[in-house]
Coordinates of C-alpha atoms in Angstrom, one line a residue:
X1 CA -276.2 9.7 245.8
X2 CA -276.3 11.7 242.5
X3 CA -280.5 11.9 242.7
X4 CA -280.6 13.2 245.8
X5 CA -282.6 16.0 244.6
X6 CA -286.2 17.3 245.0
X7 CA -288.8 18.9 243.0
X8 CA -288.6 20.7 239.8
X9 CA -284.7 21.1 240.6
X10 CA -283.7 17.7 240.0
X11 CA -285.2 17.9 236.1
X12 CA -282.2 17.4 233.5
X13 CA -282.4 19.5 230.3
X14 CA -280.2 17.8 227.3
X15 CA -281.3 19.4 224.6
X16 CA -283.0 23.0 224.2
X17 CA -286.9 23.4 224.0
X18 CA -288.3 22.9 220.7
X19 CA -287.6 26.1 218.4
X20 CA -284.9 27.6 220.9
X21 CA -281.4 28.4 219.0
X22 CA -278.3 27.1 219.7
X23 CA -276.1 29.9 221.7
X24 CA -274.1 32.0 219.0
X25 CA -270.4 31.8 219.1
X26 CA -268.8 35.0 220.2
X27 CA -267.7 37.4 217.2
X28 CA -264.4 37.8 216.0
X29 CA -262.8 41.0 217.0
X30 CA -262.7 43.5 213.4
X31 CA -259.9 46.0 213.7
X32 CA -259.8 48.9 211.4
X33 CA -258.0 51.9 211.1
X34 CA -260.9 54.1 209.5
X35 CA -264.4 53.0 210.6
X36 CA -265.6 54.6 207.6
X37 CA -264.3 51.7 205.9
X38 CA -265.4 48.9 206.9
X39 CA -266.4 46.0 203.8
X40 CA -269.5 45.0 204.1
X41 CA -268.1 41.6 203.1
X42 CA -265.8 42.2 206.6
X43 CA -268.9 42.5 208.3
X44 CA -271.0 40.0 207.4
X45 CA -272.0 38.0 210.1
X46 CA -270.5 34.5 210.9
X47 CA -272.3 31.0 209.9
X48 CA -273.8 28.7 212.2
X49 CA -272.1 26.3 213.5
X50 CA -273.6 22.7 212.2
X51 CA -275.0 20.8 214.8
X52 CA -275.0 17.6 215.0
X53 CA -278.2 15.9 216.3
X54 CA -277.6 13.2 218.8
X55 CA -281.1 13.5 220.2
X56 CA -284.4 14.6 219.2
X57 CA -285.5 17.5 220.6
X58 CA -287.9 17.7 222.8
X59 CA -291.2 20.1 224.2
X60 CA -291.7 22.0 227.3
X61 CA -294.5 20.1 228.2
X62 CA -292.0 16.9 228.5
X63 CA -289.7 18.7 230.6
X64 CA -292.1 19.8 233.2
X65 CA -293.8 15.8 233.1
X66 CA -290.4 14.7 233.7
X67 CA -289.3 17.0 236.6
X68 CA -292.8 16.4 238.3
X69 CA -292.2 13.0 238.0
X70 CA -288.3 12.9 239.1
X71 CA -289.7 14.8 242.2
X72 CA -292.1 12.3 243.1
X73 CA -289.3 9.3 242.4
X74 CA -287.1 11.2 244.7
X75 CA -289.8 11.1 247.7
X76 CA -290.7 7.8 247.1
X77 CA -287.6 6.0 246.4
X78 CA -285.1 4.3 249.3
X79 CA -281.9 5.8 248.2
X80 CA -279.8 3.7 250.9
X81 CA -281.3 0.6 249.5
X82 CA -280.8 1.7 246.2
X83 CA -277.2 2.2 247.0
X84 CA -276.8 -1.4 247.6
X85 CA -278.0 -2.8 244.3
X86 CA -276.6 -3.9 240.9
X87 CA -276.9 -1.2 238.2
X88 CA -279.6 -3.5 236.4
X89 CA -281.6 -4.5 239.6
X90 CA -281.1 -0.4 240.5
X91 CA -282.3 0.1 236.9
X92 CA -285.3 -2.2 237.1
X93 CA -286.4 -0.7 240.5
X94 CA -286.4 3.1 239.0
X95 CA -288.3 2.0 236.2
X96 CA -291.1 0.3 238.0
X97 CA -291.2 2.9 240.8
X98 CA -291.4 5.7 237.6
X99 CA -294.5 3.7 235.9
X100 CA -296.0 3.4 239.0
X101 CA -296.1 7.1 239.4
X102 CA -297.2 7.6 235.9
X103 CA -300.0 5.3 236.7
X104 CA -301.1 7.3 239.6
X105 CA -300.8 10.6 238.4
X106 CA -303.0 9.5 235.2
X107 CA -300.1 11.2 233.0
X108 CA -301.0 9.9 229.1
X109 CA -298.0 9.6 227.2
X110 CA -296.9 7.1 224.6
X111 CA -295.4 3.7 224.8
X112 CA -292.2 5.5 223.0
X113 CA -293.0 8.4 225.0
X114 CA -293.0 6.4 228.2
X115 CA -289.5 4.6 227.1
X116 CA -287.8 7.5 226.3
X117 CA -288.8 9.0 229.8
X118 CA -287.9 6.3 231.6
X119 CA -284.6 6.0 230.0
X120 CA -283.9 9.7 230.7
X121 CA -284.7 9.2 234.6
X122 CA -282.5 6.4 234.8
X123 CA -279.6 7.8 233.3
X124 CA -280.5 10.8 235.9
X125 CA -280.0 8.8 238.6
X126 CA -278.0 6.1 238.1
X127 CA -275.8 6.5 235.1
X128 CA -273.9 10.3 233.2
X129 CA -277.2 12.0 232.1
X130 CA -276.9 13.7 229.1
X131 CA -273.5 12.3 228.4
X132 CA -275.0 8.4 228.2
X133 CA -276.1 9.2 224.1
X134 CA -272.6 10.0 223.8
X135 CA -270.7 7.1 225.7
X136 CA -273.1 4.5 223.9
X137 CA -271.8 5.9 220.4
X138 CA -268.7 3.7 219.5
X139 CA -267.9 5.6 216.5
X140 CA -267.2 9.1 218.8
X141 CA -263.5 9.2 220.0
X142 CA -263.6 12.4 221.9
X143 CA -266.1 14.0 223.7
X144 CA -265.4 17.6 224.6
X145 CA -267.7 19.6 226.9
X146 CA -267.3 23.2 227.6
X147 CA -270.1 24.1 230.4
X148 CA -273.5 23.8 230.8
X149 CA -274.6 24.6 227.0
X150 CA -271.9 23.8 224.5
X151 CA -271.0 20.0 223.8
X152 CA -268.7 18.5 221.3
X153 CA -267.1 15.1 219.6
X154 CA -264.9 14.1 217.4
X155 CA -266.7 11.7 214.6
X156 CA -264.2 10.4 211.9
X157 CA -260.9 12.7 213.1
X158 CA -263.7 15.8 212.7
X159 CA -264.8 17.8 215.8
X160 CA -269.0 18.2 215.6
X161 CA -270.8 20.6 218.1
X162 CA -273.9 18.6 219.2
X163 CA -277.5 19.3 220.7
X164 CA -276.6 17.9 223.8
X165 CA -277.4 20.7 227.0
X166 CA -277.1 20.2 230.8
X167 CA -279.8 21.8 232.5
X168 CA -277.3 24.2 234.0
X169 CA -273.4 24.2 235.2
X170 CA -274.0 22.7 238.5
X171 CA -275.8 19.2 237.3
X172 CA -272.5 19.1 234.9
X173 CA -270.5 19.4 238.7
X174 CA -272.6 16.8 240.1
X175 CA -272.0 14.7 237.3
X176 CA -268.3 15.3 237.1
X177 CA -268.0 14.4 241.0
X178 CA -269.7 10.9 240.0
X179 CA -267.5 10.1 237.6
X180 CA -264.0 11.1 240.3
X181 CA -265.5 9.5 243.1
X182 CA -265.6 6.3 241.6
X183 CA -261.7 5.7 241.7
X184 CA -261.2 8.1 245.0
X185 CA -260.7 10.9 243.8
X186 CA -262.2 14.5 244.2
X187 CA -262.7 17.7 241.9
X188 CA -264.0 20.9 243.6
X189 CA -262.5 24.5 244.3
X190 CA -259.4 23.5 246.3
X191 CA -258.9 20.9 243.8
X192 CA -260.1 22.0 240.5
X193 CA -258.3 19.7 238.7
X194 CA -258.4 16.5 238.0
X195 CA -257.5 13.0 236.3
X196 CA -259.8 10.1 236.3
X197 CA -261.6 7.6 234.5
X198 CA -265.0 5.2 232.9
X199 CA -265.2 2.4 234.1
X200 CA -264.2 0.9 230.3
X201 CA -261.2 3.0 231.1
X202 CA -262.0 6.0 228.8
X203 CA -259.8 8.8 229.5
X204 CA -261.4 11.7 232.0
X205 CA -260.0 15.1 232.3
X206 CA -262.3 18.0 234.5
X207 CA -261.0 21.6 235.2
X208 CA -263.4 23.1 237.4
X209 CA -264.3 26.5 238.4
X210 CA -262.8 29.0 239.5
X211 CA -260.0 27.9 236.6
X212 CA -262.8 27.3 233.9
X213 CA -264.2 30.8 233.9
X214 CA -267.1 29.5 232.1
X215 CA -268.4 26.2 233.8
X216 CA -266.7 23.2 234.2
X217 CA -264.4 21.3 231.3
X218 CA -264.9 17.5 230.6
X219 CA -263.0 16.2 228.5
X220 CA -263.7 12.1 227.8
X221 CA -261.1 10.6 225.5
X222 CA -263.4 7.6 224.8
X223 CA -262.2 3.9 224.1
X224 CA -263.9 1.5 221.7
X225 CA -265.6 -1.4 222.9
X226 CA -264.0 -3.6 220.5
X227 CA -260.1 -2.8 220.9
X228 CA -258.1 -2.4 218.0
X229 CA -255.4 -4.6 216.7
X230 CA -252.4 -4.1 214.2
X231 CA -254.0 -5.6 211.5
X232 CA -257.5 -3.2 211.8
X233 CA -254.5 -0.8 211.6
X234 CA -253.5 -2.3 208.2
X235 CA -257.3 -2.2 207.0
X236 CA -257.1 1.9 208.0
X237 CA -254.4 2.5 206.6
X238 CA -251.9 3.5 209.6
X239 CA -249.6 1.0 208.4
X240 CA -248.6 -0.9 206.0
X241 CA -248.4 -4.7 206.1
X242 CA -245.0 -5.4 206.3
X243 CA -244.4 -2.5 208.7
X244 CA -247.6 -4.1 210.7
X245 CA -245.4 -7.6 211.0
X246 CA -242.0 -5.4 211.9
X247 CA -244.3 -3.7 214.6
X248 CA -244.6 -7.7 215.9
X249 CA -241.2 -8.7 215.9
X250 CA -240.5 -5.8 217.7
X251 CA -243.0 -6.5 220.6
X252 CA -241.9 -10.2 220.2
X253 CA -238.5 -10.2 220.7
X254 CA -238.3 -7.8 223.7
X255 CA -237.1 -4.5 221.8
X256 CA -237.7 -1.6 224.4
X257 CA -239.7 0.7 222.6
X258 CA -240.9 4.7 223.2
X259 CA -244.1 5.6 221.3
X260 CA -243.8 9.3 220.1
X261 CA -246.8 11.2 219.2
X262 CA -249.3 14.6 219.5
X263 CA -252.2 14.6 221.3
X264 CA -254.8 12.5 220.1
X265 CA -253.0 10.9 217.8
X266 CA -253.7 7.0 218.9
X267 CA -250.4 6.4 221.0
X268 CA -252.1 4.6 223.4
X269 CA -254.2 2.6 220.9
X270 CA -250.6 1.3 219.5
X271 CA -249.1 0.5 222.5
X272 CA -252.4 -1.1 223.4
X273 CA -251.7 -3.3 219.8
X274 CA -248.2 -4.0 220.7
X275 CA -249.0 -5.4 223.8
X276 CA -251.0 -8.0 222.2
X277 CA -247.5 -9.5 220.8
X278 CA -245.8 -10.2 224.7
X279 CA -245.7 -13.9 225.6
X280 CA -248.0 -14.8 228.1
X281 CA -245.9 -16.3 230.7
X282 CA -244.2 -12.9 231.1
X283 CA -245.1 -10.9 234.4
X284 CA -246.0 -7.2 233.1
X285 CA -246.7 -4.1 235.3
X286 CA -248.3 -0.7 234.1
X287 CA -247.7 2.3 236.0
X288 CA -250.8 5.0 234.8
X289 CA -252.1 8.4 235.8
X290 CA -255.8 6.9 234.9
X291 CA -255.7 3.3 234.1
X292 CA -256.5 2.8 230.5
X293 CA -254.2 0.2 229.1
X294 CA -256.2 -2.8 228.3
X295 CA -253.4 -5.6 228.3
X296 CA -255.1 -9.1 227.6
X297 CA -252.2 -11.3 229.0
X298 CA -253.3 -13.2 232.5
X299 CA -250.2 -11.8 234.6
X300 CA -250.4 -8.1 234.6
X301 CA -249.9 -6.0 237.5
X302 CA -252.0 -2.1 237.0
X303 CA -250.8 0.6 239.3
X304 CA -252.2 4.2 239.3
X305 CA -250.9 7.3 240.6
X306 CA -252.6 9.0 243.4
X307 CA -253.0 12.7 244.0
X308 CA -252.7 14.8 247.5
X309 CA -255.2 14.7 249.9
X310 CA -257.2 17.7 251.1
X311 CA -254.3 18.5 253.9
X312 CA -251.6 18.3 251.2
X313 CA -250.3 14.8 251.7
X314 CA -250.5 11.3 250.7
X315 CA -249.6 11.8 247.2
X316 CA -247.9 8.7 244.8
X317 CA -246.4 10.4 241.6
X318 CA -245.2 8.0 238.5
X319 CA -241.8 8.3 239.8
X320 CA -242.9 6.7 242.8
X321 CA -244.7 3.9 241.2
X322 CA -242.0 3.0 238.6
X323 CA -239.4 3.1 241.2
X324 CA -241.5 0.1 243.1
X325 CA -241.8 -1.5 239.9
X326 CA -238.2 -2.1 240.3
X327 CA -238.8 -4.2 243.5
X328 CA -242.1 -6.3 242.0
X329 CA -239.9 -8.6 239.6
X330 CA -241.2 -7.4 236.7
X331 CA -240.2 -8.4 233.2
X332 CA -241.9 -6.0 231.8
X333 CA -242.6 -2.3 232.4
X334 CA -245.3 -0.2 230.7
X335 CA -245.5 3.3 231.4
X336 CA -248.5 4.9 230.4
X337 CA -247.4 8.7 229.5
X338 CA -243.6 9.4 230.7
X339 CA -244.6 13.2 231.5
X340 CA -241.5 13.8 234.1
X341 CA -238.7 12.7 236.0
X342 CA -239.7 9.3 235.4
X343 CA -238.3 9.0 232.6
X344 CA -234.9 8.9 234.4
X345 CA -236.5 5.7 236.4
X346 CA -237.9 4.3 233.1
X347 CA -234.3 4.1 231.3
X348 CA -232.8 2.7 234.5
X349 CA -235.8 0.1 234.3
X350 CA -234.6 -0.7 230.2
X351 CA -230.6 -0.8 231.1
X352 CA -230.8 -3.3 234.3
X353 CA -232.9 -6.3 232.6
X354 CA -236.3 -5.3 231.8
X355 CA -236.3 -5.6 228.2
X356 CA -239.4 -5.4 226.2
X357 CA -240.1 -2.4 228.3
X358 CA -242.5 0.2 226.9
X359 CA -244.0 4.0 227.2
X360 CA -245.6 6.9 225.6
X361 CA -244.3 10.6 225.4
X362 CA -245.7 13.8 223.5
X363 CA -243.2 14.5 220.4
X364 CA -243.6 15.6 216.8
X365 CA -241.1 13.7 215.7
X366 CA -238.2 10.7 216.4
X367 CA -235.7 13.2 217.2
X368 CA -237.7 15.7 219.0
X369 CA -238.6 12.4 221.2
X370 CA -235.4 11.5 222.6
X371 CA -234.7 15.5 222.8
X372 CA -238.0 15.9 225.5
X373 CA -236.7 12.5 227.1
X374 CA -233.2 14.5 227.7
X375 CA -235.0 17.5 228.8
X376 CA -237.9 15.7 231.3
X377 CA -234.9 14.3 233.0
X378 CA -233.1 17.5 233.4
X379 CA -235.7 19.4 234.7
X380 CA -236.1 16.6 237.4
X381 CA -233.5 18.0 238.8
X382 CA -230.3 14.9 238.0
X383 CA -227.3 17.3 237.0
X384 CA -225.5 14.9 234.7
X385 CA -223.4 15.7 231.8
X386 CA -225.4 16.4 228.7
X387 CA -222.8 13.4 226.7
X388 CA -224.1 11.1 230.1
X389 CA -228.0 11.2 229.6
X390 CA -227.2 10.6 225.8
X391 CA -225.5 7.3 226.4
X392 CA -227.8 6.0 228.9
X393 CA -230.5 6.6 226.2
X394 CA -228.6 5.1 223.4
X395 CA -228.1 2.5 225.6
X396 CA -231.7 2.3 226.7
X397 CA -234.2 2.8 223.8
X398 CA -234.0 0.7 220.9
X399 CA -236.7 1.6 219.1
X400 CA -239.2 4.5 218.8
X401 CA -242.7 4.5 216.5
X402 CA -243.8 7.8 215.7
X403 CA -248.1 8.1 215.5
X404 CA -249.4 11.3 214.0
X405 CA -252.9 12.8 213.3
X406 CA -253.1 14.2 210.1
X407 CA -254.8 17.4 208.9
X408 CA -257.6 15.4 207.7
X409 CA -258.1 13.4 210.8
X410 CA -256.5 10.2 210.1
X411 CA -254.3 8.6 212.2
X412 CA -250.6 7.5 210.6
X413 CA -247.7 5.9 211.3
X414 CA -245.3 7.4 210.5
X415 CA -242.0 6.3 211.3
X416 CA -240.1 2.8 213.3
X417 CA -236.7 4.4 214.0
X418 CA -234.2 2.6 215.7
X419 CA -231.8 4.4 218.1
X420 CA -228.4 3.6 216.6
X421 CA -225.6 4.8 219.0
X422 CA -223.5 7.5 219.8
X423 CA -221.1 9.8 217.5
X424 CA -219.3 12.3 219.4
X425 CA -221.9 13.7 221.0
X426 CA -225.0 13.3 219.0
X427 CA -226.9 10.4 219.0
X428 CA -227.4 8.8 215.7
X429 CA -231.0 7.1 214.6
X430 CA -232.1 5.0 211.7
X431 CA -235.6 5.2 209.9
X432 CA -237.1 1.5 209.1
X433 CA -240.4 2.6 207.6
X434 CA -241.4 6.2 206.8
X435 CA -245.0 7.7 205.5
X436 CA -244.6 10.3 202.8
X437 CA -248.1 12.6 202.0
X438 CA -248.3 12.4 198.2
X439 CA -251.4 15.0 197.4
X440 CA -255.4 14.8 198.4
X441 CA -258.5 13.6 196.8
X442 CA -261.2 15.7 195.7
X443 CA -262.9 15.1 199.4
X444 CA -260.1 16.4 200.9
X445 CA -258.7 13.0 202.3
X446 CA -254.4 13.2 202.3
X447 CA -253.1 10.0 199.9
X448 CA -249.8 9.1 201.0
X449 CA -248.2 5.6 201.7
X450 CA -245.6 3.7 203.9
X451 CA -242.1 2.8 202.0
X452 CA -239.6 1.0 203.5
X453 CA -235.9 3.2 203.4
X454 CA -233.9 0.0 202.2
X455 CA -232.3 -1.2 205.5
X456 CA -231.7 -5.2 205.4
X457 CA -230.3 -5.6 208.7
X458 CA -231.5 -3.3 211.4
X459 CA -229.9 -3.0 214.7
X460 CA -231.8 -5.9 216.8
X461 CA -231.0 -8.5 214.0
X462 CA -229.2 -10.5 216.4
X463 CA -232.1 -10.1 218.9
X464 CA -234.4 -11.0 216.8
X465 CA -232.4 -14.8 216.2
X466 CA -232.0 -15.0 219.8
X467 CA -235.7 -15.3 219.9
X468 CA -236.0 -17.1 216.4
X469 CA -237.6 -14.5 214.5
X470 CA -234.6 -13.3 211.7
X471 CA -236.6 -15.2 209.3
X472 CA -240.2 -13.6 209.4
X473 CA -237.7 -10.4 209.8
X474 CA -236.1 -10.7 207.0
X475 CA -239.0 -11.5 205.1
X476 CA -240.4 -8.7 206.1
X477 CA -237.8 -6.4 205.1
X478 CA -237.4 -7.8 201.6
X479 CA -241.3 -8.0 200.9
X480 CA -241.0 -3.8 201.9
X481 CA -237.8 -3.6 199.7
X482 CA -239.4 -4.7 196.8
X483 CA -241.4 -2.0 194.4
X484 CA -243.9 -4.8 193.9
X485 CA -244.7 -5.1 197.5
X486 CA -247.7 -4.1 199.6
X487 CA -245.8 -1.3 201.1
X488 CA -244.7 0.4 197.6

């Protein structure tokens, strides 16, 4: 167990003592040819970083009550027992067991005092220690630290440095080994990388030492606790109306769809959103490096890759797991991140009856997207003909929704494309709904806006009346065509 330590080692340290400065960013490297020189402006020293304060900070004296104290909670406590508990019941028994000690060692602190301490020790032993300020913030989509002193988030599309310390790089290990063991897997020297995840599915990434030269790397891509939907998309921004209702249809009627994006910029969020739009009565299976999609229909089948063990074997890849998929009777297939030869599998999945099939991939752009689908495939090793791989995507892909994070931190969409066909040997696409950047306002925040490019009758049409949809379709279409619309 995680507080299976003694004495004053087991103390955590989130913040620095009162009055002690945040470590100084390295400086940047000044070359000159003539030292003699050198601008005084040149040399002026860097600003601080701002910090953002997630906690108060807090005295010596405090640190060295709570480490006596965790000592004494170590001795005293039945860790197997402990073990066997709820988190609450767990929780309740720390807490009693800590004001029993406080009692005993005639220790005077403050009711808020006493709270805050007891809160601290809890999260020590049972939950992420200095990370549990962080996870319990909904508005922080990112969390980002880099070692023992240096932790960041993103607030708002913004990255903040915050206040928050460990008390050194190995309780950041320890707490990085909680969070892997929890879904069976392991990060340490042999394997100093790895993929997990939060229990409410957040996004975990660790690179350990001897690969992090400075301490170990967690990165938490954190979810909201209340998920998103299209039209909270609407109320942002990311879309407009009419291209929010296309985005239903789309999910409705079966289209197979490939969400392109960079990183961070809310692919999974959307694909999350489009989900929302599948018929119930449909049997859908997720194939996932770390388990995030949150579908909310009652038939849904999650699957998650699994690494090698420590002697090299035993590993699943995506390939693997979409490849079974195949043999589950799906009707749909959602592939978390197509990072590989998978991709190969995926289209195979789209062209032999799986329609309404879905996944993510890392692109900047519509075309680059179905160029990095061409590519992933290659370098799996299939040695087909260039004009080949292009007709089974044409023939695959209907549709692909481009997501991009703007300089200012917001999240767009920025294109629906259809996937249109061949032409000698270049595949030919069609842009439904484009997002053009018209200037910024005096805060620095990008104004653009979503305009429809004037097509009346995109490809799936006839899809869309074989599942009685052409009308909301077309009203779509015509409320985005017109200059008076919501999308204008």
């Amino acid at each position: 167990m995680f507080g299976r330590r003694s004495g004053t080692n087991a103390a955590q340290v989130v913040v620095p003592p009162s009055g002690a400065a945040a470590p100084k960013a390295p400086a940047a490297l000044l070359v000159h040819d003539d030292p003699a020189t050198r601008s005084p402006r040149v040399e002026a020293p860097r600003r601080p970083e701002p910090v953002a304060t997630v906690q108060e900070k807090k005295s010596e004296d405090y640190f060295r009550t709570k480490s006596m104290i965790f000592g004494a909670l170590i001795e005293a406590i039945d860790l197997p027992q402990l073990a066997r508990l709820d988190a609450e019941s767990a929780r309740e028994e720390i807490r009693d067991i800590v004001s029993e000690i406080i009692g005993l060692k005639n220790i005077v602190l403050s009711i808020a005092e006493q709270e805050e301490l007891l809160d601290d020790i809890c999260n020590d032993v049972l939950g992420y220690g200095p990370l549990e300020p962080l996870l319990a913030r909904d508005d922080i989509a990112d969390i980002m630290v880099n070692g023992a002193n240096r932790a960041f988030i993103e607030v708002g599309g913004k990255i903040q440095l915050t206040n928050v310390r460990f008390r050194d790089n190995q309780q950041l290990m320890n707490i990085c080994q909680r969070i892997v063991s929890q879904v069976g897997r392991r990060v340490d020297e042999a394997s100093p990388i790895c993929d997990a995840r939060l229990p409410d599915g957040s996004r975990v990434n660790i690179i350990a030492p001897p690969l992090a030269i400075d301490g170990p790397v967690l990165t938490i891509r954190k979810f909201k606790k209340d998920k998103l939907t299209l039209d909270q998309l609407v109320k942002f921004g990311a879309i407009s109306p009419e291209g929010a209702r296309i985005l239903q249809i789309i999910g409705r009627v079966r289209c197979n769809v490939v969400i392109s994006g960079g990183t961070g910029s809310g692919k999974t969020t959307l694909l999350n959103c489009l989900t929302r739009y599948i018929d119930e009565d449909e049997r859908i299976i997720t194939c996932e490096d770390a388990a995030e999609l949150q579908l909310q229909q009652a038939h849904v089948v999650r699957l998650e890759t699994r690494p090698a063990n420590m002697e090299g074997s035993g590993q699943v890849t995506m390939r693997d797991l979409v490849k079974n998929c195949l043999r589950m009777r799906p009707e749909r297939i959602i592939v978390g991140e197509v990072r590989g030869p998978e991709a190969f599998d995926l289209l195979q999945a789209m062209n032999t009856g799986h329609d309404g099939s879905m996944g993510t991939l890392h692109a900047n752009s519509p075309r680059e997207a179905l160029a990095r689908i061409e590519s992933m495939i290659t370098m799996g090793g299939f040695s087909l003909p260039s004009r080949t791989l292009r007709e089974m995507i044409c023939g695959s892909i209907d549709v692909i929704v481009q997501a991009t994070r703007l300089r200012d931190g917001s999240r767009r969409i920025t294109h629906i494309t259809e996937v249109m066909g061949m032409e000698g040997d270049v595949i030919i696409t069609q842009d439904l709904f484009l997002y053009d950047i018209q200037g910024e306002d005096v805060n620095g925040k990008l104004i653009g806006r979503h305009r429809s490019t004037g097509i009346g009758r995109p490809r799936f049409w006839e899809r869309a009346r074989y599942y009685g949809e052409e009308q909301a379709l077309a009203a779509a279409l015509d409320a985005a065509a017109d200059p008076g619309g919501g999308a204008l």
